[in-house]
Short mmCIF file of N, CA and C in Angstrom, two decimals:
data_model
loop_
_atom_site.label_atom_id
_atom_site.label_comp_id
_atom_site.label_asym_id
_atom_site.label_seq_id
_atom_site.Cartn_x
_atom_site.Cartn_y
_atom_site.Cartn_z
N MET A 203 0.86 -1.16 0.02
CA MET A 203 0.02 -0.04 0.04
C MET A 203 0.83 1.16 -0.01
N THR A 204 0.60 2.13 -0.86
CA THR A 204 1.47 3.39 -1.03
C THR A 204 1.00 4.38 -0.10
N ALA A 205 1.77 5.51 -0.04
CA ALA A 205 1.42 6.59 0.93
C ALA A 205 0.12 7.32 0.45
N THR A 206 -0.07 7.43 -0.84
CA THR A 206 -1.35 8.05 -1.36
C THR A 206 -2.57 7.17 -1.09
N ASP A 207 -2.38 5.83 -1.14
CA ASP A 207 -3.44 4.90 -0.75
C ASP A 207 -3.86 5.03 0.77
N LYS A 208 -2.81 5.22 1.54
CA LYS A 208 -3.06 5.33 3.02
C LYS A 208 -3.76 6.71 3.26
N GLU A 209 -3.40 7.73 2.56
CA GLU A 209 -4.01 9.07 2.70
C GLU A 209 -5.45 8.97 2.24
N LEU A 210 -5.61 8.40 1.15
CA LEU A 210 -7.11 8.22 0.63
C LEU A 210 -7.97 7.46 1.59
N ARG A 211 -7.33 6.32 2.09
CA ARG A 211 -8.07 5.54 3.11
C ARG A 211 -8.45 6.30 4.31
N GLY A 212 -7.46 7.07 4.77
CA GLY A 212 -7.60 7.92 5.96
C GLY A 212 -8.72 9.05 5.71
N GLU A 213 -8.77 9.62 4.55
CA GLU A 213 -9.85 10.53 4.19
C GLU A 213 -11.19 9.94 4.07
N VAL A 214 -11.32 8.74 3.53
CA VAL A 214 -12.56 8.02 3.53
C VAL A 214 -13.10 7.68 4.79
N ILE A 215 -12.17 7.21 5.69
CA ILE A 215 -12.56 6.88 7.08
C ILE A 215 -13.04 8.23 7.76
N ARG A 216 -12.26 9.30 7.67
CA ARG A 216 -12.68 10.52 8.18
C ARG A 216 -14.06 11.02 7.83
N PHE A 217 -14.18 10.87 6.47
CA PHE A 217 -15.57 11.21 5.92
C PHE A 217 -16.67 10.50 6.46
N THR A 218 -16.48 9.12 6.40
CA THR A 218 -17.53 8.32 6.96
C THR A 218 -17.83 8.47 8.39
N ARG A 219 -16.85 8.86 9.17
CA ARG A 219 -17.16 9.06 10.62
C ARG A 219 -17.76 10.46 10.82
N THR A 220 -17.57 11.38 9.96
CA THR A 220 -18.04 12.75 10.22
C THR A 220 -19.24 13.25 9.29
N THR A 221 -19.56 12.48 8.34
CA THR A 221 -20.64 12.86 7.37
C THR A 221 -22.03 12.98 8.13
N THR A 222 -22.85 13.83 7.52
CA THR A 222 -24.20 14.03 8.19
C THR A 222 -25.19 13.08 7.42
N ALA A 223 -24.75 12.22 6.61
CA ALA A 223 -25.63 11.15 6.09
C ALA A 223 -25.61 10.07 7.12
N HIS A 224 -26.69 10.08 7.95
CA HIS A 224 -26.71 9.30 9.18
C HIS A 224 -26.32 7.86 9.10
N GLY A 225 -26.63 7.17 7.99
CA GLY A 225 -26.34 5.72 7.99
C GLY A 225 -24.91 5.39 7.80
N ILE A 226 -24.15 6.21 7.13
CA ILE A 226 -22.74 5.91 6.90
C ILE A 226 -21.90 5.75 8.11
N PRO A 227 -21.94 6.78 9.04
CA PRO A 227 -21.16 6.61 10.18
C PRO A 227 -21.57 5.47 11.16
N MET A 228 -22.89 5.22 11.01
CA MET A 228 -23.40 4.08 11.83
C MET A 228 -22.87 2.75 11.35
N ILE A 229 -22.57 2.57 10.06
CA ILE A 229 -22.00 1.35 9.48
C ILE A 229 -20.59 1.27 10.06
N LEU A 230 -19.79 2.30 10.01
CA LEU A 230 -18.45 2.20 10.44
C LEU A 230 -18.27 2.07 11.95
N ASN A 231 -19.26 2.80 12.62
CA ASN A 231 -19.10 2.74 14.21
C ASN A 231 -19.82 1.54 14.88
N SER A 232 -20.42 0.70 14.01
CA SER A 232 -21.11 -0.46 14.66
C SER A 232 -19.98 -1.47 15.08
N HIS A 233 -20.31 -2.15 16.23
CA HIS A 233 -19.38 -3.07 16.83
C HIS A 233 -19.62 -4.54 16.46
N THR A 234 -20.91 -4.83 16.18
CA THR A 234 -21.26 -6.22 15.78
C THR A 234 -21.54 -6.30 14.34
N TRP A 235 -21.35 -7.61 13.77
CA TRP A 235 -21.63 -7.84 12.41
C TRP A 235 -23.03 -7.70 12.04
N PHE A 236 -24.00 -8.02 13.05
CA PHE A 236 -25.46 -7.69 12.88
C PHE A 236 -25.73 -6.31 12.64
N ALA A 237 -25.21 -5.40 13.49
CA ALA A 237 -25.47 -4.01 13.49
C ALA A 237 -24.96 -3.45 12.28
N ARG A 238 -23.75 -3.86 11.82
CA ARG A 238 -23.06 -3.34 10.62
C ARG A 238 -23.89 -3.75 9.38
N SER A 239 -24.35 -5.03 9.37
CA SER A 239 -25.09 -5.43 8.13
C SER A 239 -26.50 -4.73 8.12
N TRP A 240 -27.09 -4.54 9.31
CA TRP A 240 -28.37 -3.88 9.40
C TRP A 240 -28.23 -2.37 8.90
N TRP A 241 -27.24 -1.68 9.31
CA TRP A 241 -27.07 -0.25 8.84
C TRP A 241 -26.67 -0.33 7.40
N THR A 242 -25.95 -1.28 6.86
CA THR A 242 -25.54 -1.32 5.46
C THR A 242 -26.75 -1.50 4.64
N THR A 243 -27.59 -2.49 5.04
CA THR A 243 -28.82 -2.76 4.25
C THR A 243 -29.76 -1.51 4.35
N LEU A 244 -29.90 -0.94 5.46
CA LEU A 244 -30.83 0.29 5.60
C LEU A 244 -30.27 1.41 4.82
N THR A 245 -28.99 1.69 4.82
CA THR A 245 -28.40 2.76 3.99
C THR A 245 -28.55 2.49 2.41
N ILE A 246 -28.23 1.26 2.02
CA ILE A 246 -28.44 0.99 0.61
C ILE A 246 -29.84 1.12 0.23
N PHE A 247 -30.80 0.68 1.06
CA PHE A 247 -32.26 0.87 0.75
C PHE A 247 -32.54 2.32 0.67
N ALA A 248 -32.05 3.20 1.58
CA ALA A 248 -32.36 4.57 1.60
C ALA A 248 -31.76 5.24 0.34
N VAL A 249 -30.67 4.93 -0.12
CA VAL A 249 -29.98 5.45 -1.34
C VAL A 249 -30.81 5.05 -2.57
N VAL A 250 -31.23 3.83 -2.63
CA VAL A 250 -32.03 3.35 -3.80
C VAL A 250 -33.30 4.02 -3.91
N PHE A 251 -33.98 4.15 -2.63
CA PHE A 251 -35.36 4.77 -2.68
C PHE A 251 -35.15 6.33 -3.05
N CYS A 252 -34.17 6.99 -2.49
CA CYS A 252 -33.97 8.31 -2.81
C CYS A 252 -33.61 8.52 -4.31
N SER A 253 -32.86 7.60 -4.91
CA SER A 253 -32.67 7.66 -6.31
C SER A 253 -33.90 7.52 -7.14
N TYR A 254 -34.70 6.53 -6.70
CA TYR A 254 -35.99 6.23 -7.35
C TYR A 254 -36.93 7.49 -7.34
N GLN A 255 -36.98 8.10 -6.23
CA GLN A 255 -37.75 9.35 -6.14
C GLN A 255 -37.29 10.44 -6.92
N CYS A 256 -35.98 10.58 -6.98
CA CYS A 256 -35.43 11.63 -7.90
C CYS A 256 -35.72 11.37 -9.37
N LEU A 257 -35.67 10.00 -9.71
CA LEU A 257 -35.97 9.61 -11.08
C LEU A 257 -37.45 9.92 -11.35
N LEU A 258 -38.36 9.75 -10.48
CA LEU A 258 -39.78 9.97 -10.65
C LEU A 258 -40.03 11.56 -10.86
N VAL A 259 -39.28 12.31 -10.08
CA VAL A 259 -39.41 13.84 -10.25
C VAL A 259 -38.83 14.26 -11.57
N ILE A 260 -37.79 13.69 -12.02
CA ILE A 260 -37.36 14.01 -13.30
C ILE A 260 -38.14 13.71 -14.42
N GLU A 261 -38.67 12.44 -14.33
CA GLU A 261 -39.64 12.03 -15.47
C GLU A 261 -40.81 12.95 -15.39
N LYS A 262 -41.42 13.31 -14.26
CA LYS A 262 -42.51 14.12 -14.13
C LYS A 262 -42.22 15.45 -14.77
N TYR A 263 -41.08 16.04 -14.53
CA TYR A 263 -40.63 17.33 -15.06
C TYR A 263 -40.58 17.22 -16.67
N ASN A 264 -39.97 16.19 -17.07
CA ASN A 264 -39.79 16.05 -18.58
C ASN A 264 -41.08 15.72 -19.34
N ARG A 265 -42.11 15.26 -18.64
CA ARG A 265 -43.41 15.11 -19.25
C ARG A 265 -44.09 16.42 -19.56
N LYS A 266 -43.73 17.45 -18.89
CA LYS A 266 -44.20 18.71 -19.13
C LYS A 266 -45.80 18.82 -19.01
N ASP A 267 -46.25 18.13 -17.95
CA ASP A 267 -47.71 18.09 -17.75
C ASP A 267 -48.27 19.54 -17.59
N LYS A 268 -49.68 19.69 -18.11
CA LYS A 268 -50.17 20.93 -17.93
C LYS A 268 -50.75 21.01 -16.52
N ILE A 269 -50.46 22.01 -15.68
CA ILE A 269 -50.81 22.12 -14.39
C ILE A 269 -52.11 23.01 -14.10
N VAL A 270 -52.08 24.02 -14.88
CA VAL A 270 -53.16 25.08 -14.84
C VAL A 270 -54.13 25.03 -15.94
N ASN A 271 -55.38 24.96 -15.68
CA ASN A 271 -56.44 25.12 -16.73
C ASN A 271 -57.08 26.42 -16.53
N VAL A 272 -57.26 27.19 -17.60
CA VAL A 272 -57.82 28.45 -17.52
C VAL A 272 -59.11 28.36 -18.34
N GLU A 273 -60.26 28.62 -17.73
CA GLU A 273 -61.53 28.62 -18.42
C GLU A 273 -62.21 30.00 -18.24
N LEU A 274 -62.48 30.60 -19.41
CA LEU A 274 -63.14 31.85 -19.36
C LEU A 274 -64.62 31.71 -19.61
N GLN A 275 -65.48 32.37 -18.78
CA GLN A 275 -66.88 32.30 -18.95
C GLN A 275 -67.48 33.69 -18.99
N PHE A 276 -68.10 33.96 -20.07
CA PHE A 276 -68.70 35.27 -20.19
C PHE A 276 -70.15 35.22 -19.99
N GLU A 277 -70.70 36.12 -19.12
CA GLU A 277 -72.04 36.18 -18.78
C GLU A 277 -72.58 37.53 -19.24
N GLN A 278 -73.89 37.55 -19.49
CA GLN A 278 -74.52 38.87 -19.75
C GLN A 278 -74.70 39.65 -18.47
N ALA A 279 -74.37 40.89 -18.50
CA ALA A 279 -74.47 41.74 -17.40
C ALA A 279 -75.90 42.38 -17.36
N ALA A 280 -76.46 42.49 -16.22
CA ALA A 280 -77.84 43.07 -16.03
C ALA A 280 -77.71 44.57 -16.33
N PHE A 281 -78.72 45.09 -16.97
CA PHE A 281 -78.74 46.55 -17.32
C PHE A 281 -79.05 47.27 -16.01
N PRO A 282 -78.48 48.38 -15.68
CA PRO A 282 -77.37 49.15 -16.39
C PRO A 282 -76.00 48.51 -15.81
N ALA A 283 -75.15 48.13 -16.77
CA ALA A 283 -73.77 47.80 -16.40
C ALA A 283 -72.90 48.94 -16.68
N ILE A 284 -72.66 49.78 -15.72
CA ILE A 284 -71.90 50.99 -15.90
C ILE A 284 -70.84 51.11 -14.88
N THR A 285 -69.63 51.44 -15.38
CA THR A 285 -68.49 51.56 -14.39
C THR A 285 -68.00 53.05 -14.57
N VAL A 286 -67.98 53.71 -13.42
CA VAL A 286 -67.59 55.05 -13.43
C VAL A 286 -66.11 55.02 -12.93
N CYS A 287 -65.25 55.73 -13.67
CA CYS A 287 -63.94 55.74 -13.26
C CYS A 287 -63.41 57.15 -13.35
N ASN A 288 -62.86 57.58 -12.33
CA ASN A 288 -62.36 58.99 -12.25
C ASN A 288 -60.82 58.98 -12.45
N LEU A 289 -60.33 58.44 -13.49
CA LEU A 289 -58.89 58.43 -13.73
C LEU A 289 -58.64 59.39 -14.94
N ASN A 290 -59.43 60.45 -15.10
CA ASN A 290 -59.20 61.33 -16.18
C ASN A 290 -57.96 62.18 -15.95
N PRO A 291 -57.03 62.18 -16.96
CA PRO A 291 -55.78 62.93 -16.72
C PRO A 291 -55.91 64.39 -16.76
N PHE A 292 -56.99 65.03 -17.19
CA PHE A 292 -57.11 66.48 -17.18
C PHE A 292 -58.39 66.87 -16.55
N LYS A 293 -58.57 68.05 -16.09
CA LYS A 293 -59.77 68.59 -15.45
C LYS A 293 -60.83 68.92 -16.50
N ASN A 294 -62.04 68.59 -16.25
CA ASN A 294 -63.17 68.79 -17.16
C ASN A 294 -63.29 70.31 -17.57
N HIS A 295 -63.36 71.25 -16.63
CA HIS A 295 -63.59 72.56 -16.95
C HIS A 295 -62.48 73.19 -17.77
N LEU A 296 -61.21 72.69 -17.57
CA LEU A 296 -60.19 73.13 -18.38
C LEU A 296 -60.14 72.51 -19.81
N ALA A 297 -60.58 71.32 -19.89
CA ALA A 297 -60.59 70.66 -21.06
C ALA A 297 -61.66 71.21 -22.11
N ARG A 298 -62.81 71.68 -21.51
CA ARG A 298 -63.75 72.16 -22.36
C ARG A 298 -63.45 73.44 -22.98
N LYS A 299 -62.41 74.18 -22.52
CA LYS A 299 -61.91 75.44 -23.06
C LYS A 299 -61.13 75.14 -24.40
N VAL A 300 -60.61 73.95 -24.53
CA VAL A 300 -59.89 73.58 -25.78
C VAL A 300 -60.94 73.09 -26.76
N PRO A 301 -61.14 73.74 -27.92
CA PRO A 301 -62.19 73.34 -28.92
C PRO A 301 -62.18 71.93 -29.36
N GLU A 302 -61.01 71.34 -29.64
CA GLU A 302 -61.09 70.03 -30.09
C GLU A 302 -61.58 68.97 -29.05
N ILE A 303 -61.16 69.18 -27.83
CA ILE A 303 -61.51 68.33 -26.75
C ILE A 303 -62.94 68.48 -26.47
N SER A 304 -63.47 69.77 -26.42
CA SER A 304 -64.83 70.05 -26.16
C SER A 304 -65.77 69.43 -27.17
N GLU A 305 -65.31 69.52 -28.52
CA GLU A 305 -66.23 68.89 -29.43
C GLU A 305 -66.25 67.41 -29.36
N THR A 306 -65.14 66.76 -29.04
CA THR A 306 -65.06 65.27 -28.92
C THR A 306 -65.86 64.84 -27.65
N VAL A 307 -65.85 65.65 -26.53
CA VAL A 307 -66.68 65.27 -25.40
C VAL A 307 -68.03 65.41 -25.76
N ARG A 308 -68.52 66.36 -26.46
CA ARG A 308 -69.86 66.59 -26.86
C ARG A 308 -70.32 65.35 -27.66
N GLU A 309 -69.53 65.02 -28.70
CA GLU A 309 -69.88 63.89 -29.54
C GLU A 309 -69.96 62.58 -28.72
N ASP A 310 -69.00 62.41 -27.84
CA ASP A 310 -68.95 61.10 -26.97
C ASP A 310 -70.29 61.13 -26.14
N ASN A 311 -70.62 62.27 -25.57
CA ASN A 311 -71.83 62.29 -24.69
C ASN A 311 -73.08 62.07 -25.62
N TRP A 312 -73.13 62.57 -26.82
CA TRP A 312 -74.30 62.29 -27.72
C TRP A 312 -74.38 60.82 -28.05
N ILE A 313 -73.25 60.19 -28.28
CA ILE A 313 -73.22 58.71 -28.61
C ILE A 313 -73.76 57.92 -27.45
N VAL A 314 -73.30 58.25 -26.30
CA VAL A 314 -73.63 57.55 -25.08
C VAL A 314 -75.19 57.69 -24.80
N LEU A 315 -75.52 59.02 -24.95
CA LEU A 315 -77.00 59.24 -24.71
C LEU A 315 -77.88 58.53 -25.66
N LYS A 316 -77.55 58.49 -26.92
CA LYS A 316 -78.32 57.88 -27.94
C LYS A 316 -78.31 56.34 -27.65
N TRP A 317 -77.17 55.73 -27.34
CA TRP A 317 -77.09 54.37 -27.01
C TRP A 317 -77.84 53.94 -25.84
N THR A 318 -77.91 54.77 -24.74
CA THR A 318 -78.62 54.50 -23.60
C THR A 318 -80.09 54.56 -23.90
N ARG A 319 -80.52 55.53 -24.70
CA ARG A 319 -81.95 55.68 -25.02
C ARG A 319 -82.40 54.44 -25.81
N ASN A 320 -81.51 53.95 -26.72
CA ASN A 320 -82.02 52.84 -27.50
C ASN A 320 -82.08 51.55 -26.58
N ASP A 321 -81.23 51.41 -25.63
CA ASP A 321 -81.28 50.35 -24.69
C ASP A 321 -82.41 50.45 -23.80
N LEU A 322 -82.77 51.64 -23.34
CA LEU A 322 -84.01 51.82 -22.54
C LEU A 322 -85.22 51.60 -23.24
N ASP A 323 -85.31 52.00 -24.58
CA ASP A 323 -86.48 51.60 -25.35
C ASP A 323 -86.58 50.11 -25.58
N LYS A 324 -85.54 49.41 -25.75
CA LYS A 324 -85.60 47.93 -25.92
C LYS A 324 -86.04 47.34 -24.64
N LYS A 325 -85.43 47.85 -23.40
CA LYS A 325 -85.81 47.34 -22.19
C LYS A 325 -87.29 47.51 -21.87
N MET A 326 -87.84 48.73 -22.16
CA MET A 326 -89.26 49.03 -22.02
C MET A 326 -90.07 48.21 -22.82
N SER A 327 -89.71 47.95 -24.08
CA SER A 327 -90.47 47.08 -24.86
C SER A 327 -90.63 45.66 -24.43
N TYR A 328 -89.59 45.18 -23.70
CA TYR A 328 -89.48 43.79 -23.27
C TYR A 328 -90.47 43.64 -21.98
N ASP A 329 -90.57 44.73 -21.20
CA ASP A 329 -91.29 44.80 -20.00
C ASP A 329 -92.81 44.66 -20.22
N PHE A 330 -93.24 45.08 -21.29
CA PHE A 330 -94.72 45.16 -21.58
C PHE A 330 -95.16 43.96 -22.29
#
């Protein structure tokens, strides 16, 4: 046995006595053949089982299963379905002083008013 073999053997023994893998130090520190074979069997079983579990996780990952299902359902909203949002970036009284904005606001108001009247007429005709 050469000096490097002795050093390697010493490192392996030091590792097996100090490792946090609990079965390995128990194999080396056991005093009876029964305890040593018990811990060897148990450690081998644990390593095989851990490897099997890792293999299952890798296979599951490689299958790229769909985990999330998104289903969109659209329902009719009861009249009136109106959302009022006050996130206007400019003030109304100042915007009305600009002719282009004032005209656009007037046209938009007319369209909304016309649309609302049409819906009200339809709603009223269904009620009777």
